[in-house]
Short mmCIF file of C-alpha atoms in Angstrom, two decimals:
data_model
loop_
_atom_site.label_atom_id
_atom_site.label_comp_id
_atom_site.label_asym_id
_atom_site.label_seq_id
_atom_site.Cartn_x
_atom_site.Cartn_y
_atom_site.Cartn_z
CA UNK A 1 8.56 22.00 1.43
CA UNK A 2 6.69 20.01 -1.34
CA UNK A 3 5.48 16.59 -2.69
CA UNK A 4 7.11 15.41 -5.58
CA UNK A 5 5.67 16.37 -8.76
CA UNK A 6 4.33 13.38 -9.64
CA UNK A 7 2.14 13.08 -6.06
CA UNK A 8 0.44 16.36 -6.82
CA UNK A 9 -2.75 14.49 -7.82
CA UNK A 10 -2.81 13.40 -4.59
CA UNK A 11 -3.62 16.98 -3.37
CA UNK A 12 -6.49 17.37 -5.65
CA UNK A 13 -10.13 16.47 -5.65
CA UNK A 14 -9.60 14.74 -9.56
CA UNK A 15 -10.59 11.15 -10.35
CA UNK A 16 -7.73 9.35 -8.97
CA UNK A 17 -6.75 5.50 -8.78
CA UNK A 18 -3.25 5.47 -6.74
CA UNK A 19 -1.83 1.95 -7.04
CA UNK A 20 1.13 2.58 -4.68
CA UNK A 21 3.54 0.65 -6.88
CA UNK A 22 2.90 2.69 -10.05
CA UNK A 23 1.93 6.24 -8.64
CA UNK A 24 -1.13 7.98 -8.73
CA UNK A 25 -2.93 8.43 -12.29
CA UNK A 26 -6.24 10.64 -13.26
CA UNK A 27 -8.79 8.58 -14.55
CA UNK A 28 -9.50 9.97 -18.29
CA UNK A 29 -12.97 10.89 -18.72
CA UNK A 30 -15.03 7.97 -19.80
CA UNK A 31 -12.86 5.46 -19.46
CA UNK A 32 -14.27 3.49 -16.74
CA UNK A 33 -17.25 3.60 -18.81
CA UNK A 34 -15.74 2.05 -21.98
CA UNK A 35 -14.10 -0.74 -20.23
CA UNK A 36 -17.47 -1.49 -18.43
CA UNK A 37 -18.70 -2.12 -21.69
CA UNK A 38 -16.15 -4.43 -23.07
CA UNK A 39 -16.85 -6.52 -19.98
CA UNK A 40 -20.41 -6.71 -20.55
CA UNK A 41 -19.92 -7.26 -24.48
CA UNK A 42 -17.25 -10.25 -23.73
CA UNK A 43 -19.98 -11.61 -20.85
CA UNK A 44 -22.73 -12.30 -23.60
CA UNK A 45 -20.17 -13.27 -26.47
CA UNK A 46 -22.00 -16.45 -27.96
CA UNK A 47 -19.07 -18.43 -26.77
CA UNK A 48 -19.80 -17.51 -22.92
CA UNK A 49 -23.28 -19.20 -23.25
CA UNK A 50 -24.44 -21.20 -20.44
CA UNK A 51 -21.16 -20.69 -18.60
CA UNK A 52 -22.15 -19.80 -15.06
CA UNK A 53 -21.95 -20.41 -11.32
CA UNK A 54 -24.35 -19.93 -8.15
CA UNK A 55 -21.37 -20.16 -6.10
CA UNK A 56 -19.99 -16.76 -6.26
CA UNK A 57 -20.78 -14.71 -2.70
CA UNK A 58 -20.85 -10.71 -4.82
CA UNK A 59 -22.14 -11.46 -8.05
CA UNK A 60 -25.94 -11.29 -8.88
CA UNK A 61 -26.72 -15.12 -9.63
CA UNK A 62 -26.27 -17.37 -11.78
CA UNK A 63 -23.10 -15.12 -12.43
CA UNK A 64 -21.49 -15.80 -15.55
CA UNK A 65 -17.90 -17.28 -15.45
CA UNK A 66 -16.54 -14.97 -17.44
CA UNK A 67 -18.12 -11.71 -14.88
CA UNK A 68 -16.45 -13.65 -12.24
CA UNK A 69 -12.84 -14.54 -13.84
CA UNK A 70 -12.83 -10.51 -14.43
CA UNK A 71 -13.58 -9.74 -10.93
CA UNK A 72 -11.24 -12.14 -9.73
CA UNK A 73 -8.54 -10.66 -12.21
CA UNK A 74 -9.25 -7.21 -10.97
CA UNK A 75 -8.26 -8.05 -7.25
CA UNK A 76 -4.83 -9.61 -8.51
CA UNK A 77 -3.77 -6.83 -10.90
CA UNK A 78 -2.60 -4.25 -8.72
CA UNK A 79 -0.46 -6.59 -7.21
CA UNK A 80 -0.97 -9.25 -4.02
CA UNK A 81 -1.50 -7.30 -1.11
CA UNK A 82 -0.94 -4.11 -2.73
CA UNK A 83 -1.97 -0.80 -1.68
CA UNK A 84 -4.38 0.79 -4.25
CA UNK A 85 -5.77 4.24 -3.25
CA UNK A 86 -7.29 7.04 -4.55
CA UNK A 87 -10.63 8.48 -5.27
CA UNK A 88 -11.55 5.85 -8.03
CA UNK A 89 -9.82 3.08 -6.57
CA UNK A 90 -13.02 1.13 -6.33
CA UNK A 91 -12.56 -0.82 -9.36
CA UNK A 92 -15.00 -3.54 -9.16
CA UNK A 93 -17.75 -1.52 -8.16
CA UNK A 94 -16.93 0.78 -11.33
CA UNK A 95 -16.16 -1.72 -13.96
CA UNK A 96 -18.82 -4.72 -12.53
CA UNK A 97 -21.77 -2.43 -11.16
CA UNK A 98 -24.02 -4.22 -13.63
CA UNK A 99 -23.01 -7.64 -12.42
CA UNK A 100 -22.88 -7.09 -8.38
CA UNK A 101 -25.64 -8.58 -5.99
CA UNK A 102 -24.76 -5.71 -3.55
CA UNK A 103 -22.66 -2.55 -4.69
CA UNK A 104 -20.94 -0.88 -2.29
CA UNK A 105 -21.53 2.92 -2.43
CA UNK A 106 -19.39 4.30 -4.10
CA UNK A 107 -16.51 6.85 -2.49
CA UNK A 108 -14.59 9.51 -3.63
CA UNK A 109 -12.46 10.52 -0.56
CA UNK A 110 -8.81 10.38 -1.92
CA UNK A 111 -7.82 8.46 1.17
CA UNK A 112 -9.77 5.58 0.79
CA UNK A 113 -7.79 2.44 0.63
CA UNK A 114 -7.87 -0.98 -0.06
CA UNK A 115 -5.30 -4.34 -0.21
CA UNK A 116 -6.88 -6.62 -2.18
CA UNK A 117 -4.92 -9.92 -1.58
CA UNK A 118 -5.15 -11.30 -5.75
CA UNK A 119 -5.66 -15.22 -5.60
CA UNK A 120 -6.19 -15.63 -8.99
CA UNK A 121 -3.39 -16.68 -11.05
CA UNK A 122 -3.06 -18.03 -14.80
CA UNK A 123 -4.23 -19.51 -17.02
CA UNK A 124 -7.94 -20.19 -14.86
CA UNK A 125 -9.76 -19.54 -11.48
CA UNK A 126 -13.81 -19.50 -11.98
CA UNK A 127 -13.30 -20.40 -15.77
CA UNK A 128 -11.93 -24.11 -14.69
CA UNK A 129 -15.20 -25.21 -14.55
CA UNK A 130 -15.91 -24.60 -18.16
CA UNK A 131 -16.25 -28.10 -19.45
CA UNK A 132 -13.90 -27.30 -22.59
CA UNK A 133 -10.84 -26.14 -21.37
CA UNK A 134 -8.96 -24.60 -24.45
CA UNK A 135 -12.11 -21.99 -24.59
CA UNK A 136 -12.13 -21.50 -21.21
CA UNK A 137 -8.28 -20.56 -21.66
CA UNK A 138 -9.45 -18.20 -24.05
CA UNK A 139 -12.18 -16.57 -22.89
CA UNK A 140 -9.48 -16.25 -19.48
CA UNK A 141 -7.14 -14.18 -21.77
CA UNK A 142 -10.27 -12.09 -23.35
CA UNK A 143 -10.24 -10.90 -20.16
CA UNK A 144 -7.08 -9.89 -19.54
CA UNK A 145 -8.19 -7.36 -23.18
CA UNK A 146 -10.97 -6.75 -22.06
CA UNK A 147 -9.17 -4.26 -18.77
CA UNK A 148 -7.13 -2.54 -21.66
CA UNK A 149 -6.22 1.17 -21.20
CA UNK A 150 -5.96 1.23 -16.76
CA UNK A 151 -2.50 2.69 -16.56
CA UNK A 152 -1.09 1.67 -12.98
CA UNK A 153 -2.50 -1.88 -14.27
CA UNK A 154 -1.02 -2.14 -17.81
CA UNK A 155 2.74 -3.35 -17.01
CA UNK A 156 0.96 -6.35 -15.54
CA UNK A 157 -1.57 -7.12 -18.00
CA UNK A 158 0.47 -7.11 -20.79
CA UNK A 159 2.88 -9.28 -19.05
CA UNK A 160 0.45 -11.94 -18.34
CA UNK A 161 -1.13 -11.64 -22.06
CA UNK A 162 2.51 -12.36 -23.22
CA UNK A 163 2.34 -15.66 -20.47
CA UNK A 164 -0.91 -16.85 -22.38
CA UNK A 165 0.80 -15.84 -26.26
CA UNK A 166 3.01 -18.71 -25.31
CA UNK A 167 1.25 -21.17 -23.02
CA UNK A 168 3.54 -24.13 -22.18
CA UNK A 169 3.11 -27.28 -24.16
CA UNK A 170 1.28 -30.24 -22.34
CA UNK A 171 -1.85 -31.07 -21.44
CA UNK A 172 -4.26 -28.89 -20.81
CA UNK A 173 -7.16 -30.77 -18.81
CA UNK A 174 -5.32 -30.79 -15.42
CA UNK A 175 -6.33 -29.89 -11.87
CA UNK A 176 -6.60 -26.11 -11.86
CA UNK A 177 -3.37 -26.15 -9.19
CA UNK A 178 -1.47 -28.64 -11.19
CA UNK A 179 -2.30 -26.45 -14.76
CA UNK A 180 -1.25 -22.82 -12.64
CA UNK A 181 2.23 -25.02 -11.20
CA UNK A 182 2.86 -25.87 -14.92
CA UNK A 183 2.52 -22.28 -16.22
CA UNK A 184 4.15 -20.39 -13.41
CA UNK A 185 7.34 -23.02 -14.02
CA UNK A 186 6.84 -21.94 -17.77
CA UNK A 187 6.96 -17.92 -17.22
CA UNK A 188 9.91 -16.07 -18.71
CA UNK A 189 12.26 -13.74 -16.19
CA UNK A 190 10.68 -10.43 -17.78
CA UNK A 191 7.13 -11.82 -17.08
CA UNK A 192 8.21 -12.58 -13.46
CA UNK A 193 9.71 -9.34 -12.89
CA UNK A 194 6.08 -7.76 -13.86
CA UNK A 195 4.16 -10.36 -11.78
CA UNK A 196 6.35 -12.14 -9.07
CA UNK A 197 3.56 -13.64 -6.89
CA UNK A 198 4.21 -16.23 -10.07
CA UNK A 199 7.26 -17.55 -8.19
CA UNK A 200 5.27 -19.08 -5.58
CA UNK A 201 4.05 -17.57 -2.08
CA UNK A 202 8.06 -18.21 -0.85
CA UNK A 203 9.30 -16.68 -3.73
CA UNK A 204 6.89 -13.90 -3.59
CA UNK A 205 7.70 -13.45 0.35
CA UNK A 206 11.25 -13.08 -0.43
CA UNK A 207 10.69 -10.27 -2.99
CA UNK A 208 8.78 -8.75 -0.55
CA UNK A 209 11.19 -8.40 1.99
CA UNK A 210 14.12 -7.57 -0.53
CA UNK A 211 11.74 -4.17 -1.19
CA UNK A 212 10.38 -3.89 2.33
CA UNK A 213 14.08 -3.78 4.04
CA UNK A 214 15.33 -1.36 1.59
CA UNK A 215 12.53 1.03 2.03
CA UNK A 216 12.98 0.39 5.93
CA UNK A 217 16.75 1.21 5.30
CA UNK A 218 15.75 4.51 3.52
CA UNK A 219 13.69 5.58 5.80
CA UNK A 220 16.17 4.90 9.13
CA UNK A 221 18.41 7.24 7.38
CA UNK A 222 16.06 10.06 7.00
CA UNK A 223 14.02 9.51 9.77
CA UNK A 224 16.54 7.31 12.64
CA UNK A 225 15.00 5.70 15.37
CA UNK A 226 15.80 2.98 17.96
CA UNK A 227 14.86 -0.35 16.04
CA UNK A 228 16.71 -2.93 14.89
CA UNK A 229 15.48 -5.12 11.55
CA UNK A 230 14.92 -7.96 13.50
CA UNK A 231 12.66 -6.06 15.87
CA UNK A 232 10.72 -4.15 12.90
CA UNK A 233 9.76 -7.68 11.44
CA UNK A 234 8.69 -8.74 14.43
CA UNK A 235 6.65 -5.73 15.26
CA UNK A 236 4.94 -6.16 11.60
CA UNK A 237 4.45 -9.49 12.22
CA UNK A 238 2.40 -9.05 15.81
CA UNK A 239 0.21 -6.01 14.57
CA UNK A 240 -1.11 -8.43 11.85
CA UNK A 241 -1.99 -10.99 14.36
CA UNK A 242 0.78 -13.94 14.12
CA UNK A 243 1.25 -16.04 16.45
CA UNK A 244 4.47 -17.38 15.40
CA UNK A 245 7.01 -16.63 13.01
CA UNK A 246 6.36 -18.42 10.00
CA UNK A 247 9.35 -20.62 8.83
CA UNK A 248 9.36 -19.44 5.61
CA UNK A 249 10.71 -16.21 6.44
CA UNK A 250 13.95 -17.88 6.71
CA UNK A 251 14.22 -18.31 3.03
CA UNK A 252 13.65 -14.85 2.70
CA UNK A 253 15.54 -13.10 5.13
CA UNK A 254 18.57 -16.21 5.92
CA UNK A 255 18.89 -18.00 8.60
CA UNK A 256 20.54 -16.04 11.09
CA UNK A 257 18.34 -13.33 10.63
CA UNK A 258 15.29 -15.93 11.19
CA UNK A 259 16.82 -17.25 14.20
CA UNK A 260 16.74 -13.60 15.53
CA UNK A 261 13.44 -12.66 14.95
CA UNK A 262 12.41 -16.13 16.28
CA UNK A 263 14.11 -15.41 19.65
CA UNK A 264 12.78 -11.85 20.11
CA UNK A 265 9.29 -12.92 18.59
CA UNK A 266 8.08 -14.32 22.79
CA UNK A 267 9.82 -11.37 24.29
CA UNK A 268 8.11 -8.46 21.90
CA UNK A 269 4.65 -10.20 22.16
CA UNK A 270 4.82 -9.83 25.69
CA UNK A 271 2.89 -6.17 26.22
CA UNK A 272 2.99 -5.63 22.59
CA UNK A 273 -0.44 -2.72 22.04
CA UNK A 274 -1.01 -2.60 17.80
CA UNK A 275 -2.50 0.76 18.33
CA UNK A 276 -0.03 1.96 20.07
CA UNK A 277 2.76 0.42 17.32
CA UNK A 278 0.35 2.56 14.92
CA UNK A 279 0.85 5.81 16.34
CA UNK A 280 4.61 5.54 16.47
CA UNK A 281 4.55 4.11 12.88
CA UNK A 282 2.68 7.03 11.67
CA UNK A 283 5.31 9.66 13.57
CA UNK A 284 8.22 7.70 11.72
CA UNK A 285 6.34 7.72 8.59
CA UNK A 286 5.76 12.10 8.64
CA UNK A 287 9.17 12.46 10.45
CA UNK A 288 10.16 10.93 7.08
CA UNK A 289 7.89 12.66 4.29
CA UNK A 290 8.61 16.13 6.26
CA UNK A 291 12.20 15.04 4.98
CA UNK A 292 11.47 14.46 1.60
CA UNK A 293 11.28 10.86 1.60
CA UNK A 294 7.59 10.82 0.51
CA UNK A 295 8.31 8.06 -2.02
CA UNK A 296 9.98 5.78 0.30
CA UNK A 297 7.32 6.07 3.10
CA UNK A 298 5.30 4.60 -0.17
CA UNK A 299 7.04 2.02 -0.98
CA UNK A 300 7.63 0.86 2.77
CA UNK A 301 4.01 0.82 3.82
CA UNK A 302 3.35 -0.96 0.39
CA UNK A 303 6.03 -3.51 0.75
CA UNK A 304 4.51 -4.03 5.16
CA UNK A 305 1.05 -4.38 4.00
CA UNK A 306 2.24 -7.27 1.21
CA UNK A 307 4.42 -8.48 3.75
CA UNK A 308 1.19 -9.33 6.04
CA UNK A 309 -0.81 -10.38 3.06
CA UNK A 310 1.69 -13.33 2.80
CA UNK A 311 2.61 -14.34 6.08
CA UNK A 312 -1.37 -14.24 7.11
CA UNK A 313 -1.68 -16.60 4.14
CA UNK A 314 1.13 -19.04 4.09
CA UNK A 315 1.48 -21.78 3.04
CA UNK A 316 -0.89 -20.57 0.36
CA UNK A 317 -1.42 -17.42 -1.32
CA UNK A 318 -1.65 -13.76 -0.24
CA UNK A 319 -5.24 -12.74 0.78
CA UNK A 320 -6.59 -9.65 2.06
CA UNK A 321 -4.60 -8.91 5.02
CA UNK A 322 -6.54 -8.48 8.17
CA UNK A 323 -6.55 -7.31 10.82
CA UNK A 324 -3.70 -5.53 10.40
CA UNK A 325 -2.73 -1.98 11.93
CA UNK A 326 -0.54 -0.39 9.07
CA UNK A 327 -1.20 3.35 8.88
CA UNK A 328 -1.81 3.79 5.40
CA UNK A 329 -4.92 5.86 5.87
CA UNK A 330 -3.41 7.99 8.44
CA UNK A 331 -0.44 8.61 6.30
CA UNK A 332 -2.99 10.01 3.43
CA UNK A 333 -4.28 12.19 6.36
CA UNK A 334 -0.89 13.53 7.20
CA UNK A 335 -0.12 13.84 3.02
CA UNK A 336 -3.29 16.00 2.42
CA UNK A 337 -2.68 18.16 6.52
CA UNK A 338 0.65 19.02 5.39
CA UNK A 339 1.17 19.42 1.62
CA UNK A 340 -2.18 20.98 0.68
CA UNK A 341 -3.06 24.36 0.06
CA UNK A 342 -3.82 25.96 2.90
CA UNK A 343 -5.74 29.13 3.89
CA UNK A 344 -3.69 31.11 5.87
CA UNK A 345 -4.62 35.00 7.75
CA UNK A 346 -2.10 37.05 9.41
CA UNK A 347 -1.18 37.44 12.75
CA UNK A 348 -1.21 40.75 14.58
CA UNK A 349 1.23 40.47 17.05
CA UNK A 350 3.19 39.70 13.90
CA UNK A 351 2.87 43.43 12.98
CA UNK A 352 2.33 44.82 16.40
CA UNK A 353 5.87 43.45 17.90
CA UNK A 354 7.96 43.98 14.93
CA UNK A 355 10.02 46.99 15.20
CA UNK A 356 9.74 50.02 12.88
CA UNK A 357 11.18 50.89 9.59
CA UNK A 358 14.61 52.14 11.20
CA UNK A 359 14.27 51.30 14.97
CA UNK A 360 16.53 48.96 16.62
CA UNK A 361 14.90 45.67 17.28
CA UNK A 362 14.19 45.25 21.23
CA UNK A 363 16.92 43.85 23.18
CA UNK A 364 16.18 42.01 26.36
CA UNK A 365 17.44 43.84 29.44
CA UNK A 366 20.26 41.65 30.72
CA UNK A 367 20.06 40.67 34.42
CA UNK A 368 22.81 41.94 36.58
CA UNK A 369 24.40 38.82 37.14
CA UNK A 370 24.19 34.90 36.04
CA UNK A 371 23.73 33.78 39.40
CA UNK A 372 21.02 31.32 39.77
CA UNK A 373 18.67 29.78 43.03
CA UNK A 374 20.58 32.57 44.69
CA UNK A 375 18.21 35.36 45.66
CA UNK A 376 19.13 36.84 48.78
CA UNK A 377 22.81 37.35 47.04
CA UNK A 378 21.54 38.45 43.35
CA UNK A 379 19.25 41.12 45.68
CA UNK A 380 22.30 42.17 47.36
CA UNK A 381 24.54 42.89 44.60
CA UNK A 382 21.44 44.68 42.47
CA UNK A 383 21.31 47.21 45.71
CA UNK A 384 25.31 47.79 44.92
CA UNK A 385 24.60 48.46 41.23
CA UNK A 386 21.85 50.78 41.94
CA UNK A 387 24.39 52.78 44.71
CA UNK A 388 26.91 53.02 41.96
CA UNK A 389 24.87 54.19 39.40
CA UNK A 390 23.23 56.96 41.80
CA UNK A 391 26.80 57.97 42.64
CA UNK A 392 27.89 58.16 39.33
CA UNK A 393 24.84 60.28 38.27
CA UNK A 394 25.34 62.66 41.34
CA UNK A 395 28.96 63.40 40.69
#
């Protein structure tokens, strides 16, 4: 029994960042430390001058707009309400630690986790309140270069560079929602394949559940237990804390479906314990990887912890999800407990009991008769034996 090839760095003590929907990656040497620098080279470009805000809660103030468009940008990347794990998952802390009021400290335990929920979409968050807006688009997409070279990250950032090669035509001095509604509309399909919390939180929800309910389907046939689909979106849906089933979910599910979950949503609630949900989620979830399905387990608690994300945020978009009572930590636990080398020291019964080179194994001694709860009988007929086998022996 082991991991797939590719989730060997996940054993190791290397500089990981594990965004779940790419796969874990070692860091290169240095690299953090080069893109660092581009980010402080692009926040005292000439053309950033004077372009800052007291408003923003992390950043040391005045922050500059273009410091916080990056950090912004960095929470969206990975996807919204993605997983992103691994030792050097801590991306803003790494890439911003020159810029930050308060740095966290920084971890290296390869379970760490976070689910950053990604508000920021193109072309502009903090950068709208540049007063010229065709620099401000700019500087937005100097950004975007600026987070060259982070692997698990690239599919999307090259996507969304390719969204700003070829803006939409119109004006460009809208309200920052109206602007992001005009661009979105504009995308091309191979741009909203790479970055599909573009079509909208509905659109995004119903992506979401397309993935989620074919991982859950993967799973079930791995690892079956007792749940119907209607009951495991309700169950995801009460450990995050809802207290009702949003009506979107009937775009992305259908109608019938909706009406389901609606109906079960009152009777489910009623004694439902998240911790409780946790601990069975987590046996499902090893039942699974100890049946090779480590990729699917993945991609399902990736696909649940987006699902939350969105339903916690509707009618806008995805934010961090909380609270929420996913395992995804405890399924690193159980990754690491059963996959990693282990020390192991024999047993001496092992070589005590075993028979030697040439000697039968040990066989049992059979009882004299299958009768069971019966003792005063099975006593009777062992004294009959026992006078046969004297009388046999005497004669």
């Amino acid at each position: 029994m082991r991991l797939p090839e590719h989730l060997e760095l996940l054993l190791t003590d290397e500089p990981v960042l594990d965004v779940y929907a790419h796969g874990p990656w070692r860091v290169p040497d240095g690299l953090f430390e080069e893109v660092a620098a581009r980010i402080d080279a692009l926040a005292a470009d000439p053309r950033a001058a004077g372009l800052t805000t007291d408003e923003h809660k992390l950043l040391t103030l005045p922050a500059s707009l273009v410091t916080a468009e990056i950090f912004a940008i960095l929470a969206f990347l990975p996807g919204g309400g993605a997983i992103k794990a691994g030792s050097w998952s801590q991306l803003p802390e790494r890439l911003l630690y020159r810029h930050l009021a308060n740095p966290a400290p920084l971890s290296t335990r390869m379970t760490r986790c976070d689910a950053p929920g990604g508000r920021w979409r193109p072309p502009l968050d903090w950068l709208v309140e540049a007063p010229d807006r065709e620099l401000a688009i700019e500087l937005a997409r100097d950004c975007l270069v600026a987070l060259e070279g982070i692997e698990p990250l690239e599919n999307r950032r090259r996507a969304l560079i390719e969204l700003y090669d070829a803006p939409p035509s119109g004006e460009v001095n809208l309200p920052k929602m109206e602007l992001r509604e005009q661009w979105h509309a504009h995308a091309p399909e191979r741009v909203l394949t790479a970055v599909p919390e573009l079509l909208g939180p509905v659109g995004y929800l119903e992506w979401v559940c397309e993935g989620l309910l074919a991982a859950r389907d993967h799973l079930m046939a791995v690892a079956p237990r007792e749940e119907s689909v209607e009951t495991h979106l309700v169950h995801l849906l009460l450990q995050g804390s809802m207290e009702h089933v949003p009506p979107e979910l009937a775009v992305a599910v259908g109608e019938d479906r909706y009406r389901e979950v609606r109906a079960r949503f009152p009777v489910e609630r009623r004694g439902f314990k998240a911790a409780a949900w946790q601990e069975q989620t987590r046996s499902w979830l090893v039942a699974a990887l100890v049946s090779g399905a480590a990729d699917a387990c993945r991609a399902w608690l990736d696909m649940a912890m987006r699902f939350v994300a969105i339903v916690q945020g509707l009618p806008g978009d995805p934010w961090f999800p909380r609270p929420e009572w996913i395992p995804v930590v405890q399924f690193q636990t159980d990754l690491r407990r059963l996959f990693a080398p282990r020390r192991r020291v024999p047993n001496p019964l092992a070589d005590r009991l075993k028979p030697a080179p040439g000697e039968p194994a040990a066989v049992p001694a059979a009882p004299s008769t299958g009768l069971v709860d019966q003792p005063e009988l099975t006593a009777a007929l062992d004294r009959v034996l026992a006078g046969a086998s004297t009388t046999v022996g005497t004669a």
